[in-house]
PDB file of C-alpha atoms and ligand atoms in Angstrom:
ATOM      1  CA  MET A   1     102.752 104.396 121.557  1.00 59.00           C
ATOM      2  CA  PRO A   2      99.640 106.302 120.366  1.00 79.00           C
ATOM      3  CA  GLU A   3      96.651 106.844 122.433  1.00 88.00           C
ATOM      4  CA  PRO A   4      94.310 103.982 122.109  1.00 95.00           C
ATOM      5  CA  ILE A   5      91.293 103.844 119.903  1.00 98.00           C
ATOM      6  CA  PRO A   6      88.343 104.545 122.203  1.00 98.00           C
ATOM      7  CA  THR A   7      85.959 101.723 122.270  1.00 98.00           C
ATOM      8  CA  THR A   8      81.983 101.302 122.176  1.00 98.00           C
ATOM      9  CA  ALA A   9      80.572  97.842 123.287  1.00 98.00           C
ATOM     10  CA  PHE A  10      77.421  95.519 121.532  1.00 98.00           C
ATOM     11  CA  PRO A  11      74.593  94.990 123.454  1.00 98.00           C
ATOM     12  CA  SER A  12      76.429  91.708 125.008  1.00 98.00           C
ATOM     13  CA  GLY A  13      79.450  93.521 126.382  1.00 98.00           C
ATOM     14  CA  GLN A  14      82.254  92.733 123.937  1.00 98.00           C
ATOM     15  CA  ALA A  15      83.983  95.836 122.827  1.00 98.00           C
ATOM     16  CA  VAL A  16      85.365  96.675 119.768  1.00 97.00           C
ATOM     17  CA  PRO A  17      87.595 100.098 118.358  1.00 98.00           C
ATOM     18  CA  VAL A  18      85.285 102.846 116.893  1.00 98.00           C
ATOM     19  CA  ILE A  19      87.550 102.686 113.802  1.00 98.00           C
ATOM     20  CA  GLY A  20      87.335  99.449 112.251  1.00 98.00           C
ATOM     21  CA  GLN A  21      88.449  98.374 108.522  1.00 98.00           C
ATOM     22  CA  GLY A  22      86.451  97.836 105.566  1.00 98.00           C
ATOM     23  CA  THR A  23      86.925  95.402 102.700  1.00 98.00           C
ATOM     24  CA  TRP A  24      85.023  96.064  99.560  1.00 98.00           C
ATOM     25  CA  HIS A  25      86.473  96.064  96.224  1.00 98.00           C
ATOM     26  CA  MET A  26      89.491  94.300  97.556  1.00 98.00           C
ATOM     27  CA  GLY A  27      89.930  90.781  96.300  1.00 98.00           C
ATOM     28  CA  GLU A  28      89.102  91.950  92.756  1.00 98.00           C
ATOM     29  CA  SER A  29      92.597  92.197  91.278  1.00 97.00           C
ATOM     30  CA  LYS A  30      95.473  89.344  92.200  1.00 96.00           C
ATOM     31  CA  ARG A  31      97.890  92.886  91.311  1.00 96.00           C
ATOM     32  CA  THR A  32      96.483  94.092  94.649  1.00 96.00           C
ATOM     33  CA  PHE A  33      95.758  91.613  96.739  1.00 97.00           C
ATOM     34  CA  ALA A  34      98.722  91.254  98.572  1.00 96.00           C
ATOM     35  CA  ASP A  35      99.248  95.321  99.259  1.00 95.00           C
ATOM     36  CA  GLU A  36      95.413  95.362 100.292  1.00 97.00           C
ATOM     37  CA  ALA A  37      96.662  92.126 102.988  1.00 97.00           C
ATOM     38  CA  LYS A  38      99.160  94.252 104.171  1.00 97.00           C
ATOM     39  CA  SER A  39      97.106  97.512 104.712  1.00 97.00           C
ATOM     40  CA  LEU A  40      94.986  95.704 106.600  1.00 98.00           C
ATOM     41  CA  ARG A  41      97.831  93.916 108.533  1.00 98.00           C
ATOM     42  CA  HIS A  42      99.238  97.673 108.953  1.00 97.00           C
ATOM     43  CA  GLY A  43      95.411  98.424 110.801  1.00 98.00           C
ATOM     44  CA  LEU A  44      95.619  95.593 112.898  1.00 98.00           C
ATOM     45  CA  ASP A  45      99.089  96.535 113.974  1.00 97.00           C
ATOM     46  CA  LEU A  46      97.324 100.227 115.013  1.00 97.00           C
ATOM     47  CA  GLY A  47      94.766  98.811 116.478  1.00 98.00           C
ATOM     48  CA  MET A  48      91.871  98.771 114.318  1.00 98.00           C
ATOM     49  CA  THR A  49      90.866  95.338 114.841  1.00 98.00           C
ATOM     50  CA  LEU A  50      87.715  95.333 113.693  1.00 98.00           C
ATOM     51  CA  ILE A  51      87.415  94.228 109.884  1.00 98.00           C
ATOM     52  CA  ASP A  52      84.365  94.064 107.791  1.00 99.00           C
ATOM     53  CA  THR A  53      83.513  92.266 104.816  1.00 99.00           C
ATOM     54  CA  ALA A  54      81.018  90.354 103.184  1.00 98.00           C
ATOM     55  CA  GLU A  55      80.461  86.796 100.689  1.00 98.00           C
ATOM     56  CA  MET A  56      79.267  89.661  98.237  1.00 98.00           C
ATOM     57  CA  TYR A  57      82.678  91.517  97.893  1.00 98.00           C
ATOM     58  CA  ALA A  58      84.593  90.621  94.674  1.00 98.00           C
ATOM     59  CA  ASP A  59      82.645  86.946  95.108  1.00 98.00           C
ATOM     60  CA  GLY A  60      84.103  86.077  97.966  1.00 98.00           C
ATOM     61  CA  GLY A  61      87.775  87.383  96.983  1.00 98.00           C
ATOM     62  CA  ALA A  62      87.827  90.058  99.758  1.00 98.00           C
ATOM     63  CA  GLU A  63      87.127  87.204 102.378  1.00 98.00           C
ATOM     64  CA  ARG A  64      90.180  85.799 100.967  1.00 98.00           C
ATOM     65  CA  VAL A  65      92.092  89.048 101.870  1.00 98.00           C
ATOM     66  CA  VAL A  66      91.274  88.846 104.802  1.00 98.00           C
ATOM     67  CA  ALA A  67      92.272  85.461 105.417  1.00 98.00           C
ATOM     68  CA  GLU A  68      95.833  86.136 104.235  1.00 98.00           C
ATOM     69  CA  ALA A  69      95.867  89.182 106.711  1.00 98.00           C
ATOM     70  CA  ILE A  70      94.556  87.573 109.829  1.00 98.00           C
ATOM     71  CA  ARG A  71      97.069  84.395 109.111  1.00 98.00           C
ATOM     72  CA  GLY A  72      98.915  83.977 112.285  1.00 97.00           C
ATOM     73  CA  ARG A  73      96.920  86.231 114.129  1.00 98.00           C
ATOM     74  CA  ARG A  74      93.117  85.088 114.064  1.00 98.00           C
ATOM     75  CA  ASP A  75      93.000  86.683 117.483  1.00 97.00           C
ATOM     76  CA  ASP A  76      93.906  90.171 117.008  1.00 97.00           C
ATOM     77  CA  ALA A  77      91.094  90.659 114.709  1.00 98.00           C
ATOM     78  CA  PHE A  78      87.415  91.105 115.237  1.00 98.00           C
ATOM     79  CA  ILE A  79      86.083  89.649 111.914  1.00 99.00           C
ATOM     80  CA  VAL A  80      82.489  91.011 110.665  1.00 99.00           C
ATOM     81  CA  SER A  81      80.897  89.012 107.172  1.00 99.00           C
ATOM     82  CA  LYS A  82      77.547  89.191 105.670  1.00 99.00           C
ATOM     83  CA  VAL A  83      75.029  86.726 104.378  1.00 99.00           C
ATOM     84  CA  LEU A  84      73.572  87.834 100.996  1.00 98.00           C
ATOM     85  CA  PRO A  85      69.569  88.550 101.288  1.00 98.00           C
ATOM     86  CA  SER A  86      69.629  85.785  98.219  1.00 98.00           C
ATOM     87  CA  ASN A  87      71.117  83.333 100.604  1.00 98.00           C
ATOM     88  CA  ALA A  88      69.237  84.107 103.476  1.00 98.00           C
ATOM     89  CA  SER A  89      66.787  81.630 104.118  1.00 98.00           C
ATOM     90  CA  ARG A  90      67.000  79.125 107.231  1.00 98.00           C
ATOM     91  CA  GLU A  91      69.335  76.343 105.181  1.00 98.00           C
ATOM     92  CA  GLY A  92      70.842  79.085 102.706  1.00 98.00           C
ATOM     93  CA  THR A  93      72.354  81.437 106.001  1.00 98.00           C
ATOM     94  CA  VAL A  94      74.325  78.474 107.415  1.00 98.00           C
ATOM     95  CA  LYS A  95      75.202  77.346 104.507  1.00 98.00           C
ATOM     96  CA  ALA A  96      76.468  81.013 103.404  1.00 98.00           C
ATOM     97  CA  CYS A  97      78.117  80.930 106.540  1.00 99.00           C
ATOM     98  CA  GLU A  98      80.001  78.136 106.381  1.00 98.00           C
ATOM     99  CA  ALA A  99      81.523  79.161 103.127  1.00 98.00           C
ATOM    100  CA  SER A 100      82.430  82.265 104.230  1.00 99.00           C
ATOM    101  CA  LEU A 101      84.556  80.430 107.456  1.00 98.00           C
ATOM    102  CA  LYS A 102      86.069  78.006 104.797  1.00 98.00           C
ATOM    103  CA  ARG A 103      87.465  81.569 102.754  1.00 98.00           C
ATOM    104  CA  LEU A 104      88.309  83.201 105.751  1.00 98.00           C
ATOM    105  CA  GLY A 105      90.598  80.374 106.976  1.00 98.00           C
ATOM    106  CA  ILE A 106      88.319  80.407 110.740  1.00 98.00           C
ATOM    107  CA  ASP A 107      86.422  78.523 112.763  1.00 98.00           C
ATOM    108  CA  ARG A 108      84.169  81.679 114.181  1.00 98.00           C
ATOM    109  CA  ILE A 109      83.412  84.317 112.610  1.00 99.00           C
ATOM    110  CA  ASP A 110      82.356  87.315 115.534  1.00 98.00           C
ATOM    111  CA  LEU A 111      79.683  89.022 113.777  1.00 99.00           C
ATOM    112  CA  TYR A 112      77.588  88.021 111.178  1.00 99.00           C
ATOM    113  CA  LEU A 113      75.223  90.354 109.198  1.00 99.00           C
ATOM    114  CA  LEU A 114      72.107  90.263 107.128  1.00 99.00           C
ATOM    115  CA  HIS A 115      73.612  92.546 104.325  1.00 98.00           C
ATOM    116  CA  TRP A 116      70.546  93.851 103.651  1.00 98.00           C
ATOM    117  CA  ARG A 117      66.210  92.741 103.289  1.00 98.00           C
ATOM    118  CA  GLY A 118      65.374  90.113 100.610  1.00 97.00           C
ATOM    119  CA  ARG A 119      62.379  88.024  99.940  1.00 97.00           C
ATOM    120  CA  TYR A 120      63.071  85.901 103.276  1.00 98.00           C
ATOM    121  CA  ARG A 121      61.473  86.369 106.098  1.00 98.00           C
ATOM    122  CA  LEU A 122      63.135  87.840 109.245  1.00 98.00           C
ATOM    123  CA  SER A 123      61.936  85.075 111.534  1.00 98.00           C
ATOM    124  CA  GLU A 124      63.867  82.300 109.148  1.00 98.00           C
ATOM    125  CA  THR A 125      67.344  84.734 109.037  1.00 98.00           C
ATOM    126  CA  VAL A 126      67.122  85.416 112.364  1.00 98.00           C
ATOM    127  CA  GLU A 127      66.374  81.238 113.048  1.00 98.00           C
ATOM    128  CA  ALA A 128      68.909  80.274 111.336  1.00 98.00           C
ATOM    129  CA  PHE A 129      71.455  82.972 112.684  1.00 98.00           C
ATOM    130  CA  GLU A 130      70.663  81.902 116.268  1.00 98.00           C
ATOM    131  CA  THR A 131      71.672  78.090 115.378  1.00 98.00           C
ATOM    132  CA  LEU A 132      74.619  79.442 113.909  1.00 98.00           C
ATOM    133  CA  LYS A 133      75.539  81.051 117.289  1.00 98.00           C
ATOM    134  CA  ALA A 134      74.751  77.928 119.134  1.00 98.00           C
ATOM    135  CA  ALA A 135      77.237  75.898 116.779  1.00 98.00           C
ATOM    136  CA  GLY A 136      79.819  78.064 117.936  1.00 98.00           C
ATOM    137  CA  LYS A 137      80.166  79.333 114.332  1.00 98.00           C
ATOM    138  CA  ILE A 138      78.948  82.719 114.685  1.00 99.00           C
ATOM    139  CA  ALA A 139      79.561  85.159 118.044  1.00 98.00           C
ATOM    140  CA  GLU A 140      76.995  87.042 117.111  1.00 98.00           C
ATOM    141  CA  TRP A 141      74.308  88.395 114.658  1.00 99.00           C
ATOM    142  CA  GLY A 142      73.420  91.606 113.304  1.00 99.00           C
ATOM    143  CA  VAL A 143      71.713  93.420 110.273  1.00 99.00           C
ATOM    144  CA  SER A 144      72.496  96.072 107.803  1.00 98.00           C
ATOM    145  CA  ASN A 145      70.664  98.982 105.862  1.00 98.00           C
ATOM    146  CA  PHE A 146      67.976  98.219 108.426  1.00 98.00           C
ATOM    147  CA  ASP A 147      65.757 101.675 108.507  1.00 98.00           C
ATOM    148  CA  THR A 148      63.777 102.740 111.457  1.00 98.00           C
ATOM    149  CA  ASP A 149      60.500 100.542 110.636  1.00 98.00           C
ATOM    150  CA  ASP A 150      63.125  97.126 109.814  1.00 98.00           C
ATOM    151  CA  MET A 151      64.491  97.392 113.245  1.00 98.00           C
ATOM    152  CA  GLU A 152      60.706  97.913 115.051  1.00 98.00           C
ATOM    153  CA  GLU A 153      60.059  94.446 112.896  1.00 98.00           C
ATOM    154  CA  LEU A 154      62.973  93.086 113.820  1.00 98.00           C
ATOM    155  CA  GLY A 155      62.396  93.836 117.301  1.00 97.00           C
ATOM    156  CA  GLY A 156      58.969  91.778 117.137  1.00 98.00           C
ATOM    157  CA  VAL A 157      60.944  88.461 115.574  1.00 98.00           C
ATOM    158  CA  THR A 158      61.477  85.744 118.405  1.00 98.00           C
ATOM    159  CA  ASP A 159      65.073  86.047 119.301  1.00 98.00           C
ATOM    160  CA  GLY A 160      64.998  89.582 117.281  1.00 98.00           C
ATOM    161  CA  GLY A 161      66.094  91.161 120.507  1.00 98.00           C
ATOM    162  CA  ASN A 162      69.525  89.649 120.058  1.00 98.00           C
ATOM    163  CA  VAL A 163      70.576  92.172 117.442  1.00 98.00           C
ATOM    164  CA  ALA A 164      74.275  93.422 117.787  1.00 98.00           C
ATOM    165  CA  THR A 165      74.479  96.208 115.483  1.00 98.00           C
ATOM    166  CA  ASN A 166      72.728  97.803 112.444  1.00 98.00           C
ATOM    167  CA  GLN A 167      75.315  98.529 109.970  1.00 98.00           C
ATOM    168  CA  VAL A 168      74.177 102.054 107.503  1.00 98.00           C
ATOM    169  CA  LEU A 169      75.031 104.365 104.908  1.00 98.00           C
ATOM    170  CA  TYR A 170      76.648 106.929 107.197  1.00 98.00           C
ATOM    171  CA  ASN A 171      78.953 110.113 106.370  1.00 98.00           C
ATOM    172  CA  LEU A 172      78.357 113.885 106.497  1.00 98.00           C
ATOM    173  CA  ALA A 173      77.135 113.697 103.042  1.00 98.00           C
ATOM    174  CA  ARG A 174      74.338 111.383 104.019  1.00 98.00           C
ATOM    175  CA  ARG A 175      73.491 112.378 107.340  1.00 98.00           C
ATOM    176  CA  GLY A 176      69.307 110.867 107.153  1.00 98.00           C
ATOM    177  CA  ILE A 177      70.212 108.701 110.143  1.00 98.00           C
ATOM    178  CA  GLU A 178      70.530 111.691 112.074  1.00 98.00           C
ATOM    179  CA  HIS A 179      66.998 112.241 112.673  1.00 97.00           C
ATOM    180  CA  ASP A 180      65.779 108.840 114.346  1.00 97.00           C
ATOM    181  CA  LEU A 181      67.733 105.750 113.592  1.00 98.00           C
ATOM    182  CA  LEU A 182      70.571 107.255 115.335  1.00 98.00           C
ATOM    183  CA  ARG A 183      69.346 108.611 118.321  1.00 97.00           C
ATOM    184  CA  ASN A 184      67.003 105.058 118.712  1.00 98.00           C
ATOM    185  CA  SER A 185      70.065 103.070 118.360  1.00 98.00           C
ATOM    186  CA  GLN A 186      72.126 104.741 120.791  1.00 98.00           C
ATOM    187  CA  THR A 187      68.996 104.455 123.536  1.00 98.00           C
ATOM    188  CA  ALA A 188      68.465 100.935 123.001  1.00 98.00           C
ATOM    189  CA  GLY A 189      72.109 100.526 123.313  1.00 98.00           C
ATOM    190  CA  ILE A 190      73.176  99.157 119.393  1.00 98.00           C
ATOM    191  CA  PRO A 191      75.817 100.519 117.779  1.00 98.00           C
ATOM    192  CA  ILE A 192      75.549 102.161 114.514  1.00 98.00           C
ATOM    193  CA  MET A 193      78.402 100.644 111.922  1.00 98.00           C
ATOM    194  CA  ALA A 194      78.671 103.867 109.585  1.00 98.00           C
ATOM    195  CA  TYR A 195      79.677 102.375 106.081  1.00 98.00           C
ATOM    196  CA  SER A 196      80.868 104.556 103.131  1.00 98.00           C
ATOM    197  CA  PRO A 197      82.358 106.861 106.073  1.00 98.00           C
ATOM    198  CA  LEU A 198      83.549 109.076 103.241  1.00 98.00           C
ATOM    199  CA  ASP A 199      81.370 108.514 100.714  1.00 98.00           C
ATOM    200  CA  GLU A 200      83.243 106.087  98.666  1.00 98.00           C
ATOM    201  CA  GLY A 201      86.206 109.184  98.791  1.00 97.00           C
ATOM    202  CA  ARG A 202      83.637 111.946  97.478  1.00 97.00           C
ATOM    203  CA  LEU A 203      83.977 113.947 100.265  1.00 98.00           C
ATOM    204  CA  LEU A 204      87.807 114.280 100.218  1.00 97.00           C
ATOM    205  CA  ARG A 205      87.344 117.163  97.527  1.00 95.00           C
ATOM    206  CA  HIS A 206      85.281 118.841  99.790  1.00 97.00           C
ATOM    207  CA  PRO A 207      86.380 122.856 100.286  1.00 97.00           C
ATOM    208  CA  ASP A 208      85.025 123.214 103.492  1.00 97.00           C
ATOM    209  CA  LEU A 209      86.381 120.210 104.564  1.00 98.00           C
ATOM    210  CA  ILE A 210      89.606 121.324 103.229  1.00 98.00           C
ATOM    211  CA  HIS A 211      89.666 124.116 105.591  1.00 97.00           C
ATOM    212  CA  ILE A 212      88.729 122.722 108.445  1.00 98.00           C
ATOM    213  CA  ALA A 213      91.218 120.264 108.017  1.00 98.00           C
ATOM    214  CA  LYS A 214      94.186 122.249 107.596  1.00 98.00           C
ATOM    215  CA  ALA A 215      92.533 124.385 110.476  1.00 98.00           C
ATOM    216  CA  HIS A 216      93.485 121.262 112.960  1.00 98.00           C
ATOM    217  CA  GLN A 217      96.727 120.726 110.877  1.00 98.00           C
ATOM    218  CA  ALA A 218      95.151 117.517 109.900  1.00 98.00           C
ATOM    219  CA  THR A 219      93.854 115.672 106.455  1.00 98.00           C
ATOM    220  CA  VAL A 220      89.922 116.129 105.416  1.00 98.00           C
ATOM    221  CA  ALA A 221      89.646 111.999 105.309  1.00 98.00           C
ATOM    222  CA  GLN A 222      90.501 112.328 109.697  1.00 98.00           C
ATOM    223  CA  VAL A 223      88.442 115.373 109.887  1.00 98.00           C
ATOM    224  CA  ALA A 224      85.114 113.618 107.901  1.00 98.00           C
ATOM    225  CA  LEU A 225      85.674 110.484 110.374  1.00 98.00           C
ATOM    226  CA  ALA A 226      86.086 112.529 113.706  1.00 98.00           C
ATOM    227  CA  PHE A 227      82.587 114.258 112.521  1.00 98.00           C
ATOM    228  CA  LEU A 228      81.367 110.204 112.714  1.00 98.00           C
ATOM    229  CA  ILE A 229      82.837 108.742 115.805  1.00 98.00           C
ATOM    230  CA  ARG A 230      82.369 111.925 117.922  1.00 98.00           C
ATOM    231  CA  ASN A 231      78.629 110.230 118.243  1.00 98.00           C
ATOM    232  CA  PRO A 232      78.131 107.515 120.582  1.00 98.00           C
ATOM    233  CA  GLY A 233      77.899 104.100 119.521  1.00 98.00           C
ATOM    234  CA  VAL A 234      79.202 104.866 116.348  1.00 98.00           C
ATOM    235  CA  ILE A 235      82.121 102.948 114.841  1.00 98.00           C
ATOM    236  CA  VAL A 236      83.512 103.677 111.206  1.00 98.00           C
ATOM    237  CA  ILE A 237      85.005 101.371 108.682  1.00 98.00           C
ATOM    238  CA  PRO A 238      86.461 102.888 106.116  1.00 98.00           C
ATOM    239  CA  LYS A 239      88.470 101.079 103.481  1.00 98.00           C
ATOM    240  CA  THR A 240      91.839 101.699 102.059  1.00 97.00           C
ATOM    241  CA  GLY A 241      94.132  99.309  99.898  1.00 94.00           C
ATOM    242  CA  MET A 242      97.022 101.808 101.408  1.00 95.00           C
ATOM    243  CA  PRO A 243      98.903 101.149 104.558  1.00 94.00           C
ATOM    244  CA  GLU A 244      99.769 105.088 104.881  1.00 95.00           C
ATOM    245  CA  ARG A 245      96.424 106.057 104.712  1.00 97.00           C
ATOM    246  CA  ALA A 246      94.964 103.395 107.245  1.00 96.00           C
ATOM    247  CA  ARG A 247      97.395 105.135 109.379  1.00 97.00           C
ATOM    248  CA  GLU A 248      96.063 108.346 108.021  1.00 98.00           C
ATOM    249  CA  ASN A 249      92.682 107.055 108.642  1.00 98.00           C
ATOM    250  CA  ARG A 250      93.428 106.373 112.655  1.00 98.00           C
ATOM    251  CA  GLY A 251      95.146 109.506 113.457  1.00 97.00           C
ATOM    252  CA  SER A 252      90.920 110.723 113.131  1.00 98.00           C
ATOM    253  CA  ILE A 253      91.073 109.937 116.981  1.00 97.00           C
ATOM    254  CA  GLU A 254      92.502 113.091 117.813  1.00 96.00           C
ATOM    255  CA  ILE A 255      91.104 115.464 116.075  1.00 97.00           C
ATOM    256  CA  GLU A 256      88.208 117.312 118.127  1.00 97.00           C
ATOM    257  CA  LEU A 257      86.170 119.971 116.035  1.00 98.00           C
ATOM    258  CA  THR A 258      85.032 122.490 117.444  1.00 98.00           C
ATOM    259  CA  ALA A 259      81.415 124.415 117.612  1.00 98.00           C
ATOM    260  CA  ASP A 260      82.400 126.638 114.334  1.00 98.00           C
ATOM    261  CA  ASP A 261      83.741 123.478 112.903  1.00 98.00           C
ATOM    262  CA  LEU A 262      80.451 121.988 113.489  1.00 98.00           C
ATOM    263  CA  THR A 263      78.454 125.177 112.523  1.00 98.00           C
ATOM    264  CA  ILE A 264      80.138 125.361 109.149  1.00 98.00           C
ATOM    265  CA  LEU A 265      79.830 121.601 108.502  1.00 98.00           C
ATOM    266  CA  ASP A 266      75.973 122.020 109.535  1.00 98.00           C
ATOM    267  CA  LYS A 267      75.684 125.000 106.390  1.00 98.00           C
ATOM    268  CA  ALA A 268      78.017 122.723 103.835  1.00 98.00           C
ATOM    269  CA  PHE A 269      75.996 119.480 104.836  1.00 98.00           C
ATOM    270  CA  PRO A 270      72.868 120.061 106.414  1.00 98.00           C
ATOM    271  CA  PRO A 271      71.460 117.669 109.036  1.00 98.00           C
ATOM    272  CA  PRO A 272      68.068 116.326 108.648  1.00 98.00           C
ATOM    273  CA  VAL A 273      64.594 118.372 109.237  1.00 97.00           C
ATOM    274  CA  GLN A 274      62.815 115.301 108.560  1.00 97.00           C
ATOM    275  CA  LYS A 275      62.620 111.827 107.943  1.00 96.00           C
ATOM    276  CA  VAL A 276      64.488 110.754 105.381  1.00 94.00           C
ATOM    277  CA  PRO A 277      64.528 106.938 104.005  1.00 96.00           C
ATOM    278  CA  LEU A 278      67.568 105.025 104.543  1.00 97.00           C
ATOM    279  CA  GLU A 279      69.896 105.655 101.781  1.00 96.00           C
ATOM    280  CA  MET A 280      71.876 102.671 100.515  1.00 96.00           C
ATOM    281  CA  ILE A 281      75.234 102.055  98.387  1.00 94.00           C
TER     282      ILE A 281
HETATM  283  N1  NAP B 301      76.822  96.786 104.373  1.00 68.15           N
HETATM  284  C1  NAP B 301      76.726  97.625 103.342  1.00 68.15           C
HETATM  285  O1  NAP B 301      75.695  97.944 102.165  1.00 68.15           O
HETATM  286  C2  NAP B 301      78.244  98.440 102.730  1.00 68.15           C
HETATM  287  C3  NAP B 301      77.653  99.338 101.831  1.00 68.15           C
HETATM  288  C4  NAP B 301      79.111  99.409 101.384  1.00 68.15           C
HETATM  289  C5  NAP B 301      80.012  99.593 102.068  1.00 68.15           C
HETATM  290  N2  NAP B 301      80.245  98.823 103.004  1.00 68.15           N
HETATM  291  C6  NAP B 301      81.400  98.631 104.251  1.00 68.15           C
HETATM  292  O2  NAP B 301      82.088  99.590 104.454  1.00 68.15           O
HETATM  293  C7  NAP B 301      82.932 100.272 103.881  1.00 68.15           C
HETATM  294  C8  NAP B 301      83.431 101.478 103.641  1.00 68.15           C
HETATM  295  O3  NAP B 301      82.744 101.893 102.561  1.00 68.15           O
HETATM  296  P1  NAP B 301      83.422 102.018 101.044  1.00 68.15           P
HETATM  297  O4  NAP B 301      84.046 101.064 100.902  1.00 68.15           O
HETATM  298  O5  NAP B 301      82.062 102.087 100.257  1.00 68.15           O
HETATM  299  O6  NAP B 301      84.019 103.383 100.848  1.00 68.15           O
HETATM  300  P2  NAP B 301      84.947 104.810 101.898  1.00 68.15           P
HETATM  301  O7  NAP B 301      85.428 103.894 103.068  1.00 68.15           O
HETATM  302  O8  NAP B 301      83.582 105.681 102.356  1.00 68.15           O
HETATM  303  O9  NAP B 301      85.591 105.141 100.882  1.00 68.15           O
HETATM  304  C9  NAP B 301      86.929 104.200 100.541  1.00 68.15           C
HETATM  305  C10 NAP B 301      87.482 105.324  99.246  1.00 68.15           C
HETATM  306  O10 NAP B 301      88.239 106.382 100.009  1.00 68.15           O
HETATM  307  C11 NAP B 301      89.664 105.974  99.293  1.00 68.15           C
HETATM  308  N3  NAP B 301      90.339 106.443 101.301  1.00 68.15           N
HETATM  309  C12 NAP B 301      90.108 105.472 102.074  1.00 68.15           C
HETATM  310  N4  NAP B 301      91.109 106.069 103.109  1.00 68.15           N
HETATM  311  C13 NAP B 301      91.327 107.252 102.889  1.00 68.15           C
HETATM  312  C14 NAP B 301      92.409 108.013 102.908  1.00 68.15           C
HETATM  313  N5  NAP B 301      93.035 108.486 104.011  1.00 68.15           N
HETATM  314  N6  NAP B 301      92.897 109.500 101.997  1.00 68.15           N
HETATM  315  C15 NAP B 301      92.324 109.261 100.632  1.00 68.15           C
HETATM  316  N7  NAP B 301      91.399 108.510 100.282  1.00 68.15           N
HETATM  317  C16 NAP B 301      90.956 107.583 101.261  1.00 68.15           C
HETATM  318  C17 NAP B 301      89.876 104.625  99.439  1.00 68.15           C
HETATM  319  O11 NAP B 301      91.035 104.667  97.947  1.00 68.15           O
HETATM  320  P3  NAP B 301      91.817 103.380  98.417  1.00 68.15           P
HETATM  321  O12 NAP B 301      91.840 102.407  98.876  1.00 68.15           O
HETATM  322  O13 NAP B 301      93.087 103.840  97.288  1.00 68.15           O
HETATM  323  O14 NAP B 301      92.697 104.260  99.888  1.00 68.15           O
HETATM  324  C18 NAP B 301      88.394 104.480  98.580  1.00 68.15           C
HETATM  325  O15 NAP B 301      88.756 104.812  97.462  1.00 68.15           O
HETATM  326  C19 NAP B 301      83.291  98.855 102.742  1.00 68.15           C
HETATM  327  O16 NAP B 301      84.749  98.625 102.568  1.00 68.15           O
HETATM  328  C20 NAP B 301      82.551  97.865 103.078  1.00 68.15           C
HETATM  329  O17 NAP B 301      83.234  97.055 104.291  1.00 68.15           O
HETATM  330  C21 NAP B 301      79.125  98.107 103.536  1.00 68.15           C
END
């Protein structure tokens, strides 16, 4: 049995493994549907229980892949989905959640996020999230693509303090959050969910990463993920439609980067020296 994946906890005390699974671009083609579901199932077998999806992905198609992956084993998974900002009104959020539940084939989403800020007031969306929570349709709620000032504003909204996570772009090539957002979140005990942790695959060809990976007899993806999860309170959600890559990504927990590795990485991917507005994909 491999070493268990370390966990981090939401403010509610709910613990989740620090490596989860993304689903963007899944469900876009009938041809790859079965392999994608198989890859997610393999990830579940390996303890990567957090699956991140959204109503936006393939217009609900990714949620259908997730439904297939968790069929008969709902309790093995921790399901995260997201409401589009254009649906995030008081009534629209509830409707969108019900549609996601139907596509996912479950009666409760474990963590429901506002995908990014839109035209509806935060107070309205938070009220809808709290209504969904009271009805048992979601267990917790959070946000995505919120910068430091957005999080401060959220803190001033009624029940805004119930936020469980902030899912943001964070990888070696996009280290902006290390200036303030990451530290603030750690201090508040609100985990950061790092999306596009491989920079959508672009990091995999970087010569310095290849060099470090060779020294650890590891792969570049494993080094890129290990860099992120060495931070307390960071969860990574790499996406792969290939079971063997799901196993590879899990292997990142075994890599301990040395001080020399970190010096090389800081030179190749400099940390921010001043506030950088949060980037979004
Ligand atoms: N909240 C937001 O606004 C937001 C935005 C973007 C993403 N997300 C979430 O974050 C998840 C991850 O981000 P992402 O999908 O943008 O990018 P990513 O996870 O950084 O990269 C995914 C790409 O890397 C490849 N890959 C994965 N593991 C690999 C490995 N071990 N070796 C080689 N290639 C590998 C995948 O290809 P294969 O599938 O062919 O393996 C895919 O092309 C998304 O799926 C989504 O759930 C959220």
